[in-house]
Amino acid sequence: AAPAPTSAAGASGVPVFRADAEKEDTPGPPVRYFARFEGDVDAKQFAGDATRSRLQADVLEILREFSDEDRDRVRSPAAPTQGTPGEPPVTPTGDRIVLEWTGKLVVDALSRGDERWTEDVRSQVTALGTPARLSHPEGDATCSKLIYEPDGSEVRLFGSEAAPVVVRSSDQGAMTGQFASLRRGGDALDIRVTGPGRLTGALDSKASATGVPSSPSIPKTESFIEFGKELTAQGRFVTKTTVDFTGSVSTRERRVLDRASFSGRVVMEEGETRIEADSIDLGFAAQPGGRGDRQAVERMIGRGDVVMIQGADRITCREIDVTLATDADGRSQPRAATATGDVAAVQGERTLHARDKLVVDFDRVEDEPKRNEEARSRTGVKRLQAFGAVTVFDPAQKLDLSAGQLDCSV
């Protein structure tokens, strides 16, 4: 006959059940539990005494599969260490989660056939709220529904056009959309956002990240991208190790975006520059001399019914490819641009048309200083090339010409 389990009082006085030592060490089938917490749920994750993250929701559901290894880990807490003589031993705390709620708690053991049982998902956390709020020392997010799958390292945020998903980061600005997913595979990062959505520039350098957001207001910035259909982005996780003057070593992991694609009549605006297109692709690079981990746009490609406006200047074409660099003030400035397909450029009363292509090289131009003012520099045209049935009209210069190709330098 199998040995009967025995019980003994643990240190806290709670009975602890143990099987006889001669019990066969045969692994049992995994067991899945489903827990539902209701009413003002507040879950905090701690690293020692510091709060790493916080999740607030109306309802929190946790699906978790426990294997024999998981159960053994729960039964074998870290051994206490002896503190100061005469004081009780200290048990290591490490990372921990503290969960509070005001309503019901329902816990079920699941079996195959239950509608909550899925073969593909063994562990899942679902938060529902109006809204649900997730906060972190580097930013925060709000949504109506959040799903986190630890096995696939994926987070999905759900919203609506009336109550969109809002994600804010102190380094990378703010993003809104009706749906957002972030998936990690090794060091790779994939992001997908369903529009209509909006992406703004980083928060003010003097602002600190919000520990617990009270309202998901978008910071007012002079740069933004709006998209009607979808945003997809690819990046990676980079680990950065620093040593301070005391010799202490600290390691921090950060996200780096490499490229992003926007679709659905996209509008991109920064300062006096505005670009509209059916789709826009961006390539990113580290911002030279920038604060912290800031990145800047290195290349921009717009496709489909492109309109580019800068001040009083305007260019329309089917596709445009712009290479940019960051100036001393941290602003992206064009260095070269190639527009293709029925190009029309307007500058005041001056107009230029090219059937095939327009290539423009930019450079810094020093303006004549005004009285009692320092000289100022701006980005201006250095060289211009036009191809295919070129026409130029400038009434101020009494210029009206036609050519198969045009090449001029300033």
mmCIF file of C-alpha atoms in Angstrom:
data_model
loop_
_atom_site.group_PDB
_atom_site.id
_atom_site.type_symbol
_atom_site.label_atom_id
_atom_site.label_comp_id
_atom_site.label_asym_id
_atom_site.label_seq_id
_atom_site.Cartn_x
_atom_site.Cartn_y
_atom_site.Cartn_z
ATOM 1 C CA ALA A 1 0.000 0.000 0.000
ATOM 2 C CA ALA A 2 1.138 3.523 -0.690
ATOM 3 C CA PRO A 3 2.496 5.361 2.364
ATOM 4 C CA ALA A 4 -0.017 7.746 3.919
ATOM 5 C CA PRO A 5 0.788 11.437 4.066
ATOM 6 C CA THR A 6 1.631 12.924 7.439
ATOM 7 C CA SER A 7 1.296 16.493 8.696
ATOM 8 C CA ALA A 8 3.320 18.734 10.977
ATOM 9 C CA ALA A 9 3.029 22.323 12.071
ATOM 10 C CA GLY A 10 5.316 24.692 10.181
ATOM 11 C CA ALA A 11 7.034 27.759 11.636
ATOM 12 C CA SER A 12 3.871 29.804 11.111
ATOM 13 C CA GLY A 13 1.658 27.203 12.765
ATOM 14 C CA VAL A 14 0.018 26.265 9.434
ATOM 15 C CA PRO A 15 -0.072 22.492 8.848
ATOM 16 C CA VAL A 16 2.364 21.328 6.169
ATOM 17 C CA PHE A 17 1.572 17.954 4.542
ATOM 18 C CA ARG A 18 4.428 15.690 3.577
ATOM 19 C CA ALA A 19 4.445 12.327 1.924
ATOM 20 C CA ASP A 20 6.597 9.497 3.227
ATOM 21 C CA ALA A 21 10.231 9.722 2.075
ATOM 22 C CA GLU A 22 9.891 6.415 0.233
ATOM 23 C CA LYS A 23 7.310 7.848 -2.187
ATOM 24 C CA GLU A 24 8.262 7.224 -5.808
ATOM 25 C CA ASP A 25 9.583 10.334 -7.553
ATOM 26 C CA THR A 26 7.263 9.987 -10.534
ATOM 27 C CA PRO A 27 6.415 13.255 -12.296
ATOM 28 C CA GLY A 28 2.706 13.888 -12.463
ATOM 29 C CA PRO A 29 0.768 15.636 -15.203
ATOM 30 C CA PRO A 30 0.814 19.440 -15.164
ATOM 31 C CA VAL A 31 -2.063 21.116 -13.357
ATOM 32 C CA ARG A 32 -3.671 24.338 -14.575
ATOM 33 C CA TYR A 33 -5.369 26.828 -12.331
ATOM 34 C CA PHE A 34 -7.559 29.778 -13.248
ATOM 35 C CA ALA A 35 -7.925 32.679 -10.798
ATOM 36 C CA ARG A 36 -10.210 35.689 -11.205
ATOM 37 C CA PHE A 37 -9.816 38.746 -8.964
ATOM 38 C CA GLU A 38 -12.589 41.356 -9.025
ATOM 39 C CA GLY A 39 -12.902 44.905 -7.720
ATOM 40 C CA ASP A 40 -10.179 47.594 -7.690
ATOM 41 C CA VAL A 41 -7.368 45.151 -8.394
ATOM 42 C CA ASP A 42 -3.911 46.566 -7.627
ATOM 43 C CA ALA A 43 -0.892 44.368 -8.429
ATOM 44 C CA LYS A 44 2.615 45.629 -7.605
ATOM 45 C CA GLN A 45 5.885 43.971 -8.545
ATOM 46 C CA PHE A 46 8.821 44.669 -6.241
ATOM 47 C CA ALA A 47 12.562 44.182 -6.594
ATOM 48 C CA GLY A 48 13.640 44.321 -2.972
ATOM 49 C CA ASP A 49 11.921 47.448 -1.642
ATOM 50 C CA ALA A 50 11.709 49.201 -5.036
ATOM 51 C CA THR A 51 8.539 49.064 -7.157
ATOM 52 C CA ARG A 52 9.324 47.682 -10.612
ATOM 53 C CA SER A 53 5.828 47.900 -12.097
ATOM 54 C CA ARG A 54 2.188 48.308 -11.167
ATOM 55 C CA LEU A 55 -1.027 47.041 -12.793
ATOM 56 C CA GLN A 56 -4.423 48.482 -11.848
ATOM 57 C CA ALA A 57 -7.663 47.012 -13.236
ATOM 58 C CA ASP A 58 -11.299 46.260 -12.503
ATOM 59 C CA VAL A 59 -10.768 42.541 -13.135
ATOM 60 C CA LEU A 60 -7.593 40.435 -13.247
ATOM 61 C CA GLU A 61 -7.557 36.861 -14.580
ATOM 62 C CA ILE A 62 -4.549 34.579 -14.229
ATOM 63 C CA LEU A 63 -4.151 31.242 -16.018
ATOM 64 C CA ARG A 64 -1.137 29.262 -14.862
ATOM 65 C CA GLU A 65 0.087 25.738 -15.460
ATOM 66 C CA PHE A 66 2.071 24.154 -12.619
ATOM 67 C CA SER A 67 4.512 21.343 -13.301
ATOM 68 C CA ASP A 68 6.257 19.210 -10.662
ATOM 69 C CA GLU A 69 9.240 21.550 -10.888
ATOM 70 C CA ASP A 70 7.013 24.572 -10.166
ATOM 71 C CA ARG A 71 5.390 22.847 -7.215
ATOM 72 C CA ASP A 72 8.785 21.872 -5.770
ATOM 73 C CA ARG A 73 9.963 25.451 -6.089
ATOM 74 C CA VAL A 74 6.919 26.676 -4.162
ATOM 75 C CA ARG A 75 7.456 24.068 -1.443
ATOM 76 C CA SER A 76 11.160 25.001 -1.067
ATOM 77 C CA PRO A 77 11.457 28.692 -0.214
ATOM 78 C CA ALA A 78 14.845 30.336 0.074
ATOM 79 C CA ALA A 79 16.623 29.412 3.279
ATOM 80 C CA PRO A 80 16.732 32.114 5.946
ATOM 81 C CA THR A 81 20.073 33.662 6.839
ATOM 82 C CA GLN A 82 21.243 34.542 10.335
ATOM 83 C CA GLY A 83 21.226 38.282 10.986
ATOM 84 C CA THR A 84 22.621 40.191 13.951
ATOM 85 C CA PRO A 85 23.183 37.958 16.994
ATOM 86 C CA GLY A 86 20.081 37.934 19.130
ATOM 87 C CA GLU A 87 17.777 38.847 16.232
ATOM 88 C CA PRO A 88 15.623 36.380 14.255
ATOM 89 C CA PRO A 89 16.923 35.032 10.916
ATOM 90 C CA VAL A 90 16.224 37.091 7.795
ATOM 91 C CA THR A 91 14.548 35.403 4.837
ATOM 92 C CA PRO A 92 15.677 36.745 1.411
ATOM 93 C CA THR A 93 12.845 38.642 -0.289
ATOM 94 C CA GLY A 94 14.055 39.087 -3.885
ATOM 95 C CA ASP A 95 11.394 39.826 -6.479
ATOM 96 C CA ARG A 96 7.824 39.545 -5.281
ATOM 97 C CA ILE A 97 4.293 40.523 -6.293
ATOM 98 C CA VAL A 98 1.758 42.041 -3.903
ATOM 99 C CA LEU A 99 -1.863 41.827 -5.069
ATOM 100 C CA GLU A 100 -4.838 43.602 -3.472
ATOM 101 C CA TRP A 101 -8.513 43.550 -4.480
ATOM 102 C CA THR A 102 -11.869 44.478 -2.939
ATOM 103 C CA GLY A 103 -14.319 42.036 -4.548
ATOM 104 C CA LYS A 104 -14.564 38.307 -5.216
ATOM 105 C CA LEU A 105 -11.779 35.809 -5.786
ATOM 106 C CA VAL A 106 -12.614 32.671 -7.770
ATOM 107 C CA VAL A 107 -10.033 29.883 -8.208
ATOM 108 C CA ASP A 108 -10.695 26.851 -10.403
ATOM 109 C CA ALA A 109 -8.593 23.816 -11.299
ATOM 110 C CA LEU A 110 -9.021 23.295 -15.037
ATOM 111 C CA SER A 111 -9.196 20.111 -17.049
ATOM 112 C CA ARG A 112 -9.299 19.456 -20.769
ATOM 113 C CA GLY A 113 -12.718 20.269 -22.146
ATOM 114 C CA ASP A 114 -13.077 23.443 -20.093
ATOM 115 C CA GLU A 115 -13.638 26.460 -22.366
ATOM 116 C CA ARG A 116 -10.784 28.245 -20.582
ATOM 117 C CA TRP A 117 -8.336 25.421 -21.435
ATOM 118 C CA THR A 118 -6.162 26.013 -24.511
ATOM 119 C CA GLU A 119 -3.364 23.760 -25.726
ATOM 120 C CA ASP A 120 -1.275 26.626 -27.099
ATOM 121 C CA VAL A 121 -1.333 28.874 -24.013
ATOM 122 C CA ARG A 122 -0.136 27.506 -20.671
ATOM 123 C CA SER A 123 0.191 30.817 -18.828
ATOM 124 C CA GLN A 124 -1.681 34.057 -19.395
ATOM 125 C CA VAL A 125 -2.567 37.237 -17.522
ATOM 126 C CA THR A 126 -5.634 39.245 -18.584
ATOM 127 C CA ALA A 127 -6.555 42.647 -17.135
ATOM 128 C CA LEU A 128 -9.861 44.425 -17.820
ATOM 129 C CA GLY A 129 -10.641 48.001 -16.822
ATOM 130 C CA THR A 130 -12.079 51.393 -17.668
ATOM 131 C CA PRO A 131 -9.233 51.778 -18.140
ATOM 132 C CA ALA A 132 -6.646 49.224 -17.065
ATOM 133 C CA ARG A 133 -3.382 50.973 -16.171
ATOM 134 C CA LEU A 134 0.158 49.613 -16.363
ATOM 135 C CA SER A 135 2.954 51.791 -14.980
ATOM 136 C CA HIS A 136 6.722 51.445 -14.933
ATOM 137 C CA PRO A 137 9.560 53.788 -13.887
ATOM 138 C CA GLU A 138 10.204 54.536 -17.593
ATOM 139 C CA GLY A 139 6.603 55.067 -18.721
ATOM 140 C CA ASP A 140 3.008 53.906 -18.549
ATOM 141 C CA ALA A 141 0.112 52.538 -20.608
ATOM 142 C CA THR A 142 -3.688 52.581 -20.483
ATOM 143 C CA CYS A 143 -6.152 50.332 -22.337
ATOM 144 C CA SER A 144 -9.504 48.597 -21.888
ATOM 145 C CA LYS A 145 -7.961 45.105 -22.021
ATOM 146 C CA LEU A 146 -4.436 43.773 -21.556
ATOM 147 C CA ILE A 147 -3.230 40.233 -22.289
ATOM 148 C CA TYR A 148 0.263 39.076 -21.327
ATOM 149 C CA GLU A 149 1.625 35.667 -22.349
ATOM 150 C CA PRO A 150 4.920 34.917 -20.563
ATOM 151 C CA ASP A 151 5.653 31.832 -22.695
ATOM 152 C CA GLY A 152 5.619 33.863 -25.921
ATOM 153 C CA SER A 153 6.952 37.068 -24.346
ATOM 154 C CA GLU A 154 4.039 38.973 -25.858
ATOM 155 C CA VAL A 155 1.835 41.796 -24.590
ATOM 156 C CA ARG A 156 -1.406 42.775 -26.370
ATOM 157 C CA LEU A 157 -3.322 45.954 -25.570
ATOM 158 C CA PHE A 158 -6.899 46.533 -26.723
ATOM 159 C CA GLY A 159 -8.805 49.794 -27.050
ATOM 160 C CA SER A 160 -11.253 51.530 -29.373
ATOM 161 C CA GLU A 161 -11.443 54.676 -31.474
ATOM 162 C CA ALA A 162 -13.309 56.430 -28.633
ATOM 163 C CA ALA A 163 -10.981 55.066 -25.909
ATOM 164 C CA PRO A 164 -7.691 54.207 -27.639
ATOM 165 C CA VAL A 165 -4.664 52.422 -26.268
ATOM 166 C CA VAL A 166 -2.131 54.951 -24.943
ATOM 167 C CA VAL A 167 1.527 54.043 -24.361
ATOM 168 C CA ARG A 168 3.939 56.665 -23.035
ATOM 169 C CA SER A 169 7.719 56.497 -22.654
ATOM 170 C CA SER A 170 10.021 59.127 -21.190
ATOM 171 C CA ASP A 171 12.592 58.397 -23.926
ATOM 172 C CA GLN A 172 10.496 57.582 -26.998
ATOM 173 C CA GLY A 173 7.368 59.714 -26.630
ATOM 174 C CA ALA A 174 3.741 58.591 -26.780
ATOM 175 C CA MET A 175 1.677 56.333 -29.024
ATOM 176 C CA THR A 176 -2.068 55.828 -29.471
ATOM 177 C CA GLY A 177 -4.028 53.254 -31.453
ATOM 178 C CA GLN A 178 -6.981 50.876 -31.263
ATOM 179 C CA PHE A 179 -4.749 47.820 -30.746
ATOM 180 C CA ALA A 180 -1.070 47.326 -29.946
ATOM 181 C CA SER A 181 1.127 44.258 -29.566
ATOM 182 C CA LEU A 182 4.739 43.956 -28.467
ATOM 183 C CA ARG A 183 6.498 40.640 -28.950
ATOM 184 C CA ARG A 184 10.014 39.690 -27.934
ATOM 185 C CA GLY A 185 12.023 36.889 -29.504
ATOM 186 C CA GLY A 186 15.492 36.690 -27.976
ATOM 187 C CA ASP A 187 16.874 40.213 -28.401
ATOM 188 C CA ALA A 188 14.484 41.031 -31.271
ATOM 189 C CA LEU A 189 11.441 43.280 -30.780
ATOM 190 C CA ASP A 190 8.364 43.408 -33.023
ATOM 191 C CA ILE A 191 5.637 46.036 -32.606
ATOM 192 C CA ARG A 192 2.267 46.249 -34.356
ATOM 193 C CA VAL A 193 -0.354 48.959 -33.869
ATOM 194 C CA THR A 194 -3.757 49.141 -35.552
ATOM 195 C CA GLY A 195 -4.964 52.639 -36.399
ATOM 196 C CA PRO A 196 -6.203 55.178 -36.579
ATOM 197 C CA GLY A 197 -3.258 56.093 -34.389
ATOM 198 C CA ARG A 198 -0.772 58.783 -33.526
ATOM 199 C CA LEU A 199 2.898 58.803 -32.548
ATOM 200 C CA THR A 200 4.389 61.876 -30.880
ATOM 201 C CA GLY A 201 7.915 62.922 -30.006
ATOM 202 C CA ALA A 202 9.623 62.151 -26.702
ATOM 203 C CA LEU A 203 8.509 63.796 -23.499
ATOM 204 C CA ASP A 204 10.115 67.011 -22.357
ATOM 205 C CA SER A 205 13.646 66.425 -21.071
ATOM 206 C CA LYS A 206 12.717 68.002 -17.725
ATOM 207 C CA ALA A 207 9.698 65.743 -17.241
ATOM 208 C CA SER A 208 9.920 62.578 -15.196
ATOM 209 C CA ALA A 209 8.095 59.348 -15.933
ATOM 210 C CA THR A 210 4.735 58.961 -14.262
ATOM 211 C CA GLY A 211 4.763 56.235 -11.623
ATOM 212 C CA VAL A 212 0.991 55.777 -11.567
ATOM 213 C CA PRO A 213 -0.820 57.616 -14.372
ATOM 214 C CA SER A 214 -3.866 59.608 -13.333
ATOM 215 C CA SER A 215 -4.854 60.610 -16.860
ATOM 216 C CA PRO A 216 -3.550 59.398 -20.247
ATOM 217 C CA SER A 217 -3.083 62.873 -21.722
ATOM 218 C CA ILE A 218 -0.749 63.114 -24.694
ATOM 219 C CA PRO A 219 2.208 65.490 -24.250
ATOM 220 C CA LYS A 220 2.097 68.526 -26.508
ATOM 221 C CA THR A 221 5.029 68.329 -28.905
ATOM 222 C CA GLU A 222 5.841 69.916 -32.238
ATOM 223 C CA SER A 223 6.502 66.584 -33.975
ATOM 224 C CA PHE A 224 4.005 63.782 -34.660
ATOM 225 C CA ILE A 225 2.975 61.045 -37.079
ATOM 226 C CA GLU A 226 -0.668 60.151 -37.700
ATOM 227 C CA PHE A 227 -1.682 56.978 -39.544
ATOM 228 C CA GLY A 228 -5.042 55.589 -40.532
ATOM 229 C CA LYS A 229 -4.335 51.879 -40.901
ATOM 230 C CA GLU A 230 -1.288 50.287 -39.281
ATOM 231 C CA LEU A 231 2.132 50.786 -37.737
ATOM 232 C CA THR A 232 4.708 47.993 -37.757
ATOM 233 C CA ALA A 233 8.156 48.410 -36.228
ATOM 234 C CA GLN A 234 11.217 46.245 -35.672
ATOM 235 C CA GLY A 235 13.927 46.797 -33.109
ATOM 236 C CA ARG A 236 16.060 45.092 -30.512
ATOM 237 C CA PHE A 237 16.918 45.023 -26.832
ATOM 238 C CA VAL A 238 20.340 46.367 -25.896
ATOM 239 C CA THR A 239 22.025 45.904 -22.544
ATOM 240 C CA LYS A 240 24.047 48.844 -21.270
ATOM 241 C CA THR A 241 26.485 48.519 -18.354
ATOM 242 C CA THR A 242 27.832 51.598 -16.547
ATOM 243 C CA VAL A 243 30.348 52.106 -13.743
ATOM 244 C CA ASP A 244 30.082 55.141 -11.470
ATOM 245 C CA PHE A 245 32.859 56.937 -9.599
ATOM 246 C CA THR A 246 32.458 54.621 -6.604
ATOM 247 C CA GLY A 247 33.097 51.570 -8.767
ATOM 248 C CA SER A 248 29.492 50.361 -8.561
ATOM 249 C CA VAL A 249 28.337 48.521 -11.678
ATOM 250 C CA SER A 250 24.773 48.820 -12.961
ATOM 251 C CA THR A 251 23.164 47.175 -15.980
ATOM 252 C CA ARG A 252 20.063 48.418 -17.779
ATOM 253 C CA GLU A 253 18.202 46.989 -20.741
ATOM 254 C CA ARG A 254 16.655 49.387 -23.232
ATOM 255 C CA ARG A 255 14.660 49.170 -26.455
ATOM 256 C CA VAL A 256 16.163 50.411 -29.724
ATOM 257 C CA LEU A 257 14.002 50.892 -32.828
ATOM 258 C CA ASP A 258 15.642 50.194 -36.192
ATOM 259 C CA ARG A 259 12.759 50.804 -38.619
ATOM 260 C CA ALA A 260 9.045 51.549 -38.707
ATOM 261 C CA SER A 261 6.369 51.483 -41.412
ATOM 262 C CA PHE A 262 3.103 53.456 -41.380
ATOM 263 C CA SER A 263 0.143 52.941 -43.710
ATOM 264 C CA GLY A 264 -3.284 54.473 -44.254
ATOM 265 C CA ARG A 265 -2.849 58.092 -45.402
ATOM 266 C CA VAL A 266 0.034 59.035 -43.161
ATOM 267 C CA VAL A 267 0.774 62.575 -41.949
ATOM 268 C CA MET A 268 4.240 63.327 -40.547
ATOM 269 C CA GLU A 269 5.003 66.761 -39.131
ATOM 270 C CA GLU A 270 8.031 68.302 -37.434
ATOM 271 C CA GLY A 271 8.331 72.044 -37.021
ATOM 272 C CA GLU A 272 7.501 73.692 -40.350
ATOM 273 C CA THR A 273 7.900 70.461 -42.331
ATOM 274 C CA ARG A 274 4.818 68.370 -43.153
ATOM 275 C CA ILE A 275 4.696 65.198 -45.267
ATOM 276 C CA GLU A 276 1.583 63.328 -46.387
ATOM 277 C CA ALA A 277 1.608 59.974 -48.204
ATOM 278 C CA ASP A 278 -0.301 56.708 -48.503
ATOM 279 C CA SER A 279 2.586 55.017 -46.638
ATOM 280 C CA ILE A 280 5.800 56.138 -44.966
ATOM 281 C CA ASP A 281 8.847 54.045 -43.976
ATOM 282 C CA LEU A 282 11.340 55.361 -41.419
ATOM 283 C CA GLY A 283 14.875 54.222 -40.577
ATOM 284 C CA PHE A 284 16.363 55.229 -37.214
ATOM 285 C CA ALA A 285 19.887 55.852 -35.936
ATOM 286 C CA ALA A 286 21.400 56.956 -32.646
ATOM 287 C CA GLN A 287 21.215 60.704 -32.202
ATOM 288 C CA PRO A 288 24.792 62.097 -32.106
ATOM 289 C CA GLY A 289 25.376 63.961 -28.877
ATOM 290 C CA GLY A 290 21.775 63.308 -27.858
ATOM 291 C CA ARG A 291 20.581 62.964 -24.286
ATOM 292 C CA GLY A 292 20.383 59.419 -22.979
ATOM 293 C CA ASP A 293 19.088 56.880 -25.489
ATOM 294 C CA ARG A 294 17.420 59.253 -27.952
ATOM 295 C CA GLN A 295 17.181 58.182 -31.578
ATOM 296 C CA ALA A 296 16.620 60.241 -34.700
ATOM 297 C CA VAL A 297 15.152 59.544 -38.136
ATOM 298 C CA GLU A 298 17.960 58.754 -40.589
ATOM 299 C CA ARG A 299 15.883 57.995 -43.693
ATOM 300 C CA MET A 300 12.281 58.574 -44.753
ATOM 301 C CA ILE A 301 10.514 57.062 -47.776
ATOM 302 C CA GLY A 302 6.996 58.193 -48.708
ATOM 303 C CA ARG A 303 4.925 56.376 -51.317
ATOM 304 C CA GLY A 304 1.626 57.206 -53.013
ATOM 305 C CA ASP A 305 0.249 60.696 -53.640
ATOM 306 C CA VAL A 306 3.091 62.375 -51.728
ATOM 307 C CA VAL A 307 2.808 65.997 -50.582
ATOM 308 C CA MET A 308 5.754 67.641 -48.805
ATOM 309 C CA ILE A 309 5.407 71.161 -47.406
ATOM 310 C CA GLN A 310 8.131 73.210 -45.727
ATOM 311 C CA GLY A 311 7.092 76.746 -44.926
ATOM 312 C CA ALA A 312 5.916 78.253 -48.213
ATOM 313 C CA ASP A 313 7.581 75.524 -50.325
ATOM 314 C CA ARG A 314 5.635 72.539 -51.653
ATOM 315 C CA ILE A 315 6.540 69.345 -53.555
ATOM 316 C CA THR A 316 4.114 66.736 -54.927
ATOM 317 C CA CYS A 317 5.104 63.399 -56.502
ATOM 318 C CA ARG A 318 4.384 59.665 -56.469
ATOM 319 C CA GLU A 319 7.367 58.727 -54.247
ATOM 320 C CA ILE A 320 10.017 60.559 -52.240
ATOM 321 C CA ASP A 321 13.195 59.303 -50.536
ATOM 322 C CA VAL A 322 14.812 61.662 -48.007
ATOM 323 C CA THR A 323 18.098 61.227 -46.114
ATOM 324 C CA LEU A 324 18.312 63.209 -42.886
ATOM 325 C CA ALA A 325 20.857 64.221 -40.257
ATOM 326 C CA THR A 326 20.516 65.745 -36.791
ATOM 327 C CA ASP A 327 21.605 69.336 -36.223
ATOM 328 C CA ALA A 328 23.078 70.830 -33.050
ATOM 329 C CA ASP A 329 19.594 71.495 -31.660
ATOM 330 C CA GLY A 330 18.556 67.846 -32.070
ATOM 331 C CA ARG A 331 16.284 68.484 -35.067
ATOM 332 C CA SER A 332 16.244 66.272 -38.150
ATOM 333 C CA GLN A 333 17.339 68.203 -41.258
ATOM 334 C CA PRO A 334 17.262 66.939 -44.869
ATOM 335 C CA ARG A 335 20.602 66.187 -46.543
ATOM 336 C CA ALA A 336 19.360 64.728 -49.833
ATOM 337 C CA ALA A 337 15.977 64.046 -51.425
ATOM 338 C CA THR A 338 14.866 62.154 -54.525
ATOM 339 C CA ALA A 339 11.299 62.630 -55.791
ATOM 340 C CA THR A 340 9.995 60.441 -58.621
ATOM 341 C CA GLY A 341 6.853 60.341 -60.746
ATOM 342 C CA ASP A 342 5.238 63.538 -62.079
ATOM 343 C CA VAL A 343 7.153 65.862 -59.744
ATOM 344 C CA ALA A 344 5.894 69.406 -59.137
ATOM 345 C CA ALA A 345 7.806 71.856 -56.923
ATOM 346 C CA VAL A 346 6.413 75.270 -55.970
ATOM 347 C CA GLN A 347 8.348 78.030 -54.198
ATOM 348 C CA GLY A 348 6.349 81.219 -54.041
ATOM 349 C CA GLU A 349 5.605 82.121 -57.672
ATOM 350 C CA ARG A 350 8.419 79.886 -58.929
ATOM 351 C CA THR A 351 7.378 76.438 -60.222
ATOM 352 C CA LEU A 352 9.270 73.404 -61.526
ATOM 353 C CA HIS A 353 7.845 70.287 -63.162
ATOM 354 C CA ALA A 354 9.715 67.068 -63.999
ATOM 355 C CA ARG A 355 8.048 64.026 -65.498
ATOM 356 C CA ASP A 356 10.537 61.454 -64.181
ATOM 357 C CA LYS A 357 12.674 62.573 -61.267
ATOM 358 C CA LEU A 358 13.943 65.458 -59.133
ATOM 359 C CA VAL A 359 17.151 65.092 -57.065
ATOM 360 C CA VAL A 360 18.044 67.749 -54.473
ATOM 361 C CA ASP A 361 21.180 68.027 -52.310
ATOM 362 C CA PHE A 362 20.964 70.236 -49.211
ATOM 363 C CA ASP A 363 23.590 72.061 -47.175
ATOM 364 C CA ARG A 364 23.829 74.601 -44.400
ATOM 365 C CA VAL A 365 23.416 78.155 -45.671
ATOM 366 C CA GLU A 366 24.611 81.194 -43.719
ATOM 367 C CA ASP A 367 22.158 84.087 -43.838
ATOM 368 C CA GLU A 368 23.399 87.664 -43.821
ATOM 369 C CA PRO A 369 23.281 88.880 -40.207
ATOM 370 C CA LYS A 370 20.940 91.715 -39.382
ATOM 371 C CA ARG A 371 22.097 94.689 -37.392
ATOM 372 C CA ASN A 372 23.069 93.780 -33.800
ATOM 373 C CA GLU A 373 22.273 90.117 -34.491
ATOM 374 C CA GLU A 374 24.469 87.078 -34.965
ATOM 375 C CA ALA A 375 24.605 85.255 -38.285
ATOM 376 C CA ARG A 376 22.121 82.402 -38.587
ATOM 377 C CA SER A 377 22.353 79.214 -40.595
ATOM 378 C CA ARG A 378 19.580 77.210 -42.228
ATOM 379 C CA THR A 379 19.199 74.248 -44.537
ATOM 380 C CA GLY A 380 19.196 75.301 -48.188
ATOM 381 C CA VAL A 381 19.478 73.777 -51.662
ATOM 382 C CA LYS A 382 23.047 73.111 -52.800
ATOM 383 C CA ARG A 383 22.352 71.290 -56.089
ATOM 384 C CA LEU A 384 19.219 70.460 -58.069
ATOM 385 C CA GLN A 385 18.806 67.950 -60.901
ATOM 386 C CA ALA A 386 15.574 67.341 -62.834
ATOM 387 C CA PHE A 387 14.879 64.679 -65.473
ATOM 388 C CA GLY A 388 12.166 64.212 -68.104
ATOM 389 C CA ALA A 389 10.175 67.009 -69.768
ATOM 390 C CA VAL A 390 11.459 69.646 -67.341
ATOM 391 C CA THR A 391 9.767 73.060 -67.177
ATOM 392 C CA VAL A 392 10.706 76.027 -64.975
ATOM 393 C CA PHE A 393 8.694 79.226 -64.591
ATOM 394 C CA ASP A 394 9.760 82.228 -62.466
ATOM 395 C CA PRO A 395 7.978 85.509 -63.245
ATOM 396 C CA ALA A 396 10.169 87.509 -60.878
ATOM 397 C CA GLN A 397 13.285 86.430 -62.792
ATOM 398 C CA LYS A 398 11.421 86.487 -66.126
ATOM 399 C CA LEU A 399 12.391 82.843 -66.549
ATOM 400 C CA ASP A 400 10.394 80.402 -68.659
ATOM 401 C CA LEU A 401 12.315 77.356 -69.938
ATOM 402 C CA SER A 402 11.797 73.788 -71.060
ATOM 403 C CA ALA A 403 14.416 71.035 -71.244
ATOM 404 C CA GLY A 404 14.845 67.290 -71.206
ATOM 405 C CA GLN A 405 17.205 67.575 -68.212
ATOM 406 C CA LEU A 406 18.236 70.317 -65.791
ATOM 407 C CA ASP A 407 21.324 70.482 -63.537
ATOM 408 C CA CYS A 408 22.040 73.575 -61.473
ATOM 409 C CA SER A 409 24.106 74.419 -58.370
ATOM 410 C CA VAL A 410 23.612 77.212 -55.866
#
